[in-house]
Amino acid sequence: MTRRDFINSTSASYASLLAWGMLQPAPATTLNLPANGRREDGKGRKVLVLGAGLAGMATAYELGKLGYDCTVLEARSRSGGRVWTIRGGTKETEIGESNGQTSSFEEGLYFNGGAARIPHHHQLTLHYCRELGVPLQMFNGNNEAGYLYNDGGTGDLANRRLRIKEYHNDMRGYTAELLAKALDQPGLDQQLTKEDIEKLVDFLKNEGDLNTAHLYKGTNRRGYKTKDHPGAGHKPGNMTDPFGLTDLLRSGFMQPVFYNVGDYIYEQQTTLLQPVGGMDAIPKALEKKLTGKIIFNATVSELRKTENGVRVVYQKDGKPVEVTGEFCVCTLPLPMLKNLESDLSGTVKRAADFVPYIKTGKIGLQFKRRFWEEDDWIYGGISRTNMDINQIWYPSYGFQGKKGVLIGYYNFYSRAEAVGAMSIAEREKMALAQGVKIHPQYPTEFENSFSLAWHRVPYSGGGWATYDDATRKKYYPSLIEADGNIYFAGEHTTYLTAWMAGAFTSAHRTVEAIHARVGEYTKK
Ligand code: PHE
């Protein structure tokens, strides 16, 4: 019996066939359009899309395929929104800042100021990269060679750098040892058989690299002494010595800022990817598909419901311009809605007022030598500290090149607020003064920097929407419904906040909703 015969001969439902693994599910990347709908239902219908970030552009791209006539209004002179790559010549003037910055990074050097990594399970993002021909490369997120630095602590391991592999493997070793010892205690026999316990001990021996007596006495997983790696002849290599458990516990590494959960968090598990040449390859590719449809330097100032649709006013060259459409897809970050004259519903307005956006910032530091590679053997990945710089990201491109740009801080909440409030020059000074504690090479190798605080970058209002259970319950529902003929899209309208996949999936949802609606009209 063939698979097809089997399927034809049973009365099994589609769902059970799926569950039995008999059918490939429709890929999550295809639009879910009504089966009885017609593609041409959208033909010629005018849609005004607010914002040329990923959500807005993907919406216009997909609606365009269905024949809709989309116009995208974008306040900035570029597309991409919070997907923004900083390279030589990039300019920005933050709110409240007078001079502005122009990056003087050398040709070929850059950092992703916003979105910077793509988890392997964000299939919709990867689908667009595939469809738009954006080549990808690996993004190294977890690097055991990165450093931890606890500043201001009192223990022996504070105020010095140590490798993540040293901390990580010691803690695994000691906790495995303690668990193995606990398994010798009476009382476990109720849940576990003798064989179960043997297997668990085997697991712990491997997990913690315990010796035959089930003790942790160090491991080569934490590395070798600098000049004593295995080599030819009489060079078996000499492992580094483990730190003491109490030293580790008392030196401050249990603070949340150091949690070494990067490799456990679903979104940060290997494999992560990034576009070759900068994240803006994605918005640039989308922009190409929308030639003539995006109006740049068009700041939306008014959004109104009309009898048959919507009316939008935007400011262009200091003058108001009015446009109308049947539908509007508003992808503006919520804080931007506050500046709009609108007749949006009260619940939407309250969402704009009360859904918090995270404060977050980054600085790119150009160095004349990739000392982190040459001296420290760090190729991509992240170092962590409780200082205001919080994280140092090493570039996952251009390995072994001459110069390099690393991300000298990536911080959040109060750290980002404090740093964002500094002048551009002070931020640079701070990043160097704190970073030198981890990398003494900083002062001799530094060349120039470019920093940004997302909560101060015009038209962004912050890094991303941050819901808790209460705000999710109170405000979110109004954003996933149409308000008249106005639809909302963007990461803030999803459970994938802070990710490009959120922007894309919101675009799909909106396109599906609009197309289902016009399908209903044309049926009548
Ligand atoms: N997506 C963002 C980033 O990669 C923010 C984020 C960080 C989201 C960590 C979840 C976990 O930095």
Short mmCIF file of N, CA and C in Angstrom, two decimals, residues 186-248:
data_model
loop_
_atom_site.label_atom_id
_atom_site.label_comp_id
_atom_site.label_asym_id
_atom_site.label_seq_id
_atom_site.Cartn_x
_atom_site.Cartn_y
_atom_site.Cartn_z
N PRO A 186 20.74 7.53 51.68
CA PRO A 186 19.52 6.73 51.66
C PRO A 186 18.30 7.63 51.42
N GLY A 187 17.24 7.08 50.97
CA GLY A 187 16.02 7.87 50.79
C GLY A 187 15.64 7.99 49.33
N LEU A 188 16.65 7.87 48.44
CA LEU A 188 16.35 8.00 47.02
C LEU A 188 15.77 6.72 46.44
N ASP A 189 15.94 5.63 47.21
CA ASP A 189 15.57 4.33 46.66
C ASP A 189 14.09 4.23 46.30
N GLN A 190 13.30 5.12 46.87
CA GLN A 190 11.87 5.04 46.54
C GLN A 190 11.61 5.42 45.09
N GLN A 191 12.34 6.42 44.60
CA GLN A 191 12.07 6.87 43.24
C GLN A 191 12.97 6.19 42.21
N LEU A 192 14.17 5.88 42.62
CA LEU A 192 15.15 5.42 41.65
C LEU A 192 15.65 4.03 42.01
N THR A 193 15.75 3.18 41.01
CA THR A 193 16.33 1.86 41.25
C THR A 193 17.86 2.00 41.30
N LYS A 194 18.51 0.93 41.69
CA LYS A 194 19.98 0.94 41.75
C LYS A 194 20.55 1.23 40.35
N GLU A 195 19.92 0.64 39.35
CA GLU A 195 20.39 0.87 37.96
C GLU A 195 20.16 2.33 37.55
N ASP A 196 19.01 2.88 37.96
CA ASP A 196 18.73 4.29 37.66
C ASP A 196 19.85 5.16 38.22
N ILE A 197 20.19 4.86 39.47
CA ILE A 197 21.21 5.68 40.12
C ILE A 197 22.56 5.53 39.43
N GLU A 198 22.89 4.33 39.02
CA GLU A 198 24.16 4.12 38.30
C GLU A 198 24.19 4.96 37.02
N LYS A 199 23.04 4.97 36.35
CA LYS A 199 22.98 5.72 35.09
C LYS A 199 23.10 7.22 35.35
N LEU A 200 22.45 7.66 36.41
CA LEU A 200 22.51 9.07 36.75
C LEU A 200 23.94 9.47 37.13
N VAL A 201 24.60 8.60 37.86
CA VAL A 201 25.99 8.89 38.23
C VAL A 201 26.88 8.93 36.97
N ASP A 202 26.60 8.03 36.05
CA ASP A 202 27.34 8.05 34.79
C ASP A 202 27.15 9.39 34.08
N PHE A 203 25.89 9.83 34.06
CA PHE A 203 25.59 11.12 33.45
C PHE A 203 26.38 12.23 34.15
N LEU A 204 26.36 12.21 35.47
CA LEU A 204 27.03 13.27 36.24
C LEU A 204 28.54 13.23 36.01
N LYS A 205 29.08 12.03 35.91
CA LYS A 205 30.53 11.92 35.65
C LYS A 205 30.89 12.61 34.34
N ASN A 206 30.04 12.41 33.35
CA ASN A 206 30.30 13.04 32.06
C ASN A 206 29.99 14.53 32.08
N GLU A 207 28.89 14.85 32.72
CA GLU A 207 28.46 16.24 32.77
C GLU A 207 29.51 17.10 33.46
N GLY A 208 30.03 16.61 34.59
CA GLY A 208 30.97 17.41 35.37
C GLY A 208 32.43 17.02 35.15
N ASP A 209 32.66 16.03 34.32
CA ASP A 209 34.02 15.47 34.13
C ASP A 209 34.63 15.08 35.49
N LEU A 210 33.88 14.24 36.23
CA LEU A 210 34.33 13.78 37.55
C LEU A 210 35.34 12.64 37.39
N ASN A 211 36.17 12.46 38.41
CA ASN A 211 37.14 11.35 38.36
C ASN A 211 36.45 10.06 38.80
N THR A 212 37.21 8.96 38.86
CA THR A 212 36.59 7.66 39.14
C THR A 212 35.96 7.63 40.53
N ALA A 213 36.47 8.47 41.43
CA ALA A 213 35.86 8.54 42.77
C ALA A 213 34.69 9.52 42.80
N HIS A 214 34.29 9.98 41.63
CA HIS A 214 33.15 10.92 41.48
C HIS A 214 33.44 12.28 42.11
N LEU A 215 34.69 12.65 42.07
CA LEU A 215 35.08 13.97 42.60
C LEU A 215 35.48 14.86 41.43
N TYR A 216 35.26 16.15 41.59
CA TYR A 216 35.70 17.11 40.57
C TYR A 216 37.07 17.64 40.96
N LYS A 217 38.05 17.33 40.16
CA LYS A 217 39.42 17.78 40.45
C LYS A 217 39.97 18.60 39.28
N GLY A 218 39.09 19.28 38.58
CA GLY A 218 39.54 20.04 37.41
C GLY A 218 39.34 19.23 36.15
N THR A 219 39.48 19.92 35.02
CA THR A 219 39.24 19.28 33.72
C THR A 219 39.92 20.09 32.63
N ASN A 220 40.32 19.40 31.58
CA ASN A 220 40.92 20.18 30.48
C ASN A 220 39.86 20.97 29.72
N ARG A 221 38.57 20.75 30.04
CA ARG A 221 37.51 21.56 29.41
C ARG A 221 37.67 23.03 29.75
N ARG A 222 38.32 23.31 30.86
CA ARG A 222 38.49 24.73 31.23
C ARG A 222 39.77 25.30 30.64
N GLY A 223 40.48 24.49 29.89
CA GLY A 223 41.62 25.00 29.13
C GLY A 223 42.97 24.62 29.72
N TYR A 224 44.01 24.96 28.96
CA TYR A 224 45.39 24.67 29.35
C TYR A 224 46.09 25.95 29.75
N LYS A 225 47.18 25.78 30.49
CA LYS A 225 47.98 26.95 30.85
C LYS A 225 48.54 27.57 29.57
N THR A 226 48.66 28.89 29.58
CA THR A 226 48.95 29.63 28.34
C THR A 226 50.09 29.04 27.52
N LYS A 227 51.21 28.78 28.13
CA LYS A 227 52.36 28.32 27.33
C LYS A 227 52.50 26.80 27.41
N ASP A 228 51.44 26.14 27.85
CA ASP A 228 51.55 24.71 28.11
C ASP A 228 50.42 23.91 27.47
N HIS A 229 50.15 24.21 26.20
CA HIS A 229 49.15 23.45 25.47
C HIS A 229 49.78 22.17 24.92
N PRO A 230 48.98 21.15 24.64
CA PRO A 230 49.55 19.93 24.08
C PRO A 230 50.28 20.22 22.77
N GLY A 231 51.37 19.54 22.56
CA GLY A 231 52.14 19.77 21.33
C GLY A 231 52.98 18.55 20.99
N ALA A 232 53.95 18.77 20.13
CA ALA A 232 54.78 17.66 19.65
C ALA A 232 55.81 17.25 20.71
N GLY A 233 56.35 16.06 20.53
CA GLY A 233 57.42 15.60 21.43
C GLY A 233 56.91 15.40 22.84
N HIS A 234 57.63 15.93 23.79
CA HIS A 234 57.27 15.72 25.20
C HIS A 234 56.37 16.83 25.71
N LYS A 235 55.30 17.10 25.02
CA LYS A 235 54.39 18.18 25.43
C LYS A 235 52.97 17.68 25.59
N PRO A 236 52.69 16.98 26.69
CA PRO A 236 51.33 16.47 26.88
C PRO A 236 50.33 17.58 27.20
N GLY A 237 50.79 18.75 27.55
CA GLY A 237 49.90 19.86 27.93
C GLY A 237 49.67 19.85 29.42
N ASN A 238 49.38 21.01 29.94
CA ASN A 238 49.20 21.17 31.39
C ASN A 238 47.91 21.95 31.62
N MET A 239 46.93 21.26 32.19
CA MET A 239 45.62 21.89 32.43
C MET A 239 45.73 23.04 33.42
N THR A 240 44.81 23.97 33.29
CA THR A 240 44.72 25.00 34.33
C THR A 240 44.10 24.38 35.58
N ASP A 241 44.35 24.99 36.72
CA ASP A 241 43.82 24.47 37.99
C ASP A 241 42.42 25.01 38.21
N PRO A 242 41.54 24.19 38.78
CA PRO A 242 40.18 24.69 39.04
C PRO A 242 40.17 25.75 40.14
N PHE A 243 39.21 26.64 40.07
CA PHE A 243 38.96 27.56 41.19
C PHE A 243 38.24 26.78 42.28
N GLY A 244 38.26 27.32 43.48
CA GLY A 244 37.52 26.66 44.56
C GLY A 244 36.04 26.98 44.47
N LEU A 245 35.21 26.05 44.87
CA LEU A 245 33.76 26.28 44.81
C LEU A 245 33.37 27.50 45.64
N THR A 246 33.90 27.61 46.84
CA THR A 246 33.49 28.75 47.67
C THR A 246 34.00 30.05 47.08
N ASP A 247 35.19 30.02 46.46
CA ASP A 247 35.67 31.24 45.79
C ASP A 247 34.69 31.66 44.70
N LEU A 248 34.23 30.69 43.94
CA LEU A 248 33.28 31.00 42.87
C LEU A 248 31.99 31.57 43.46
#
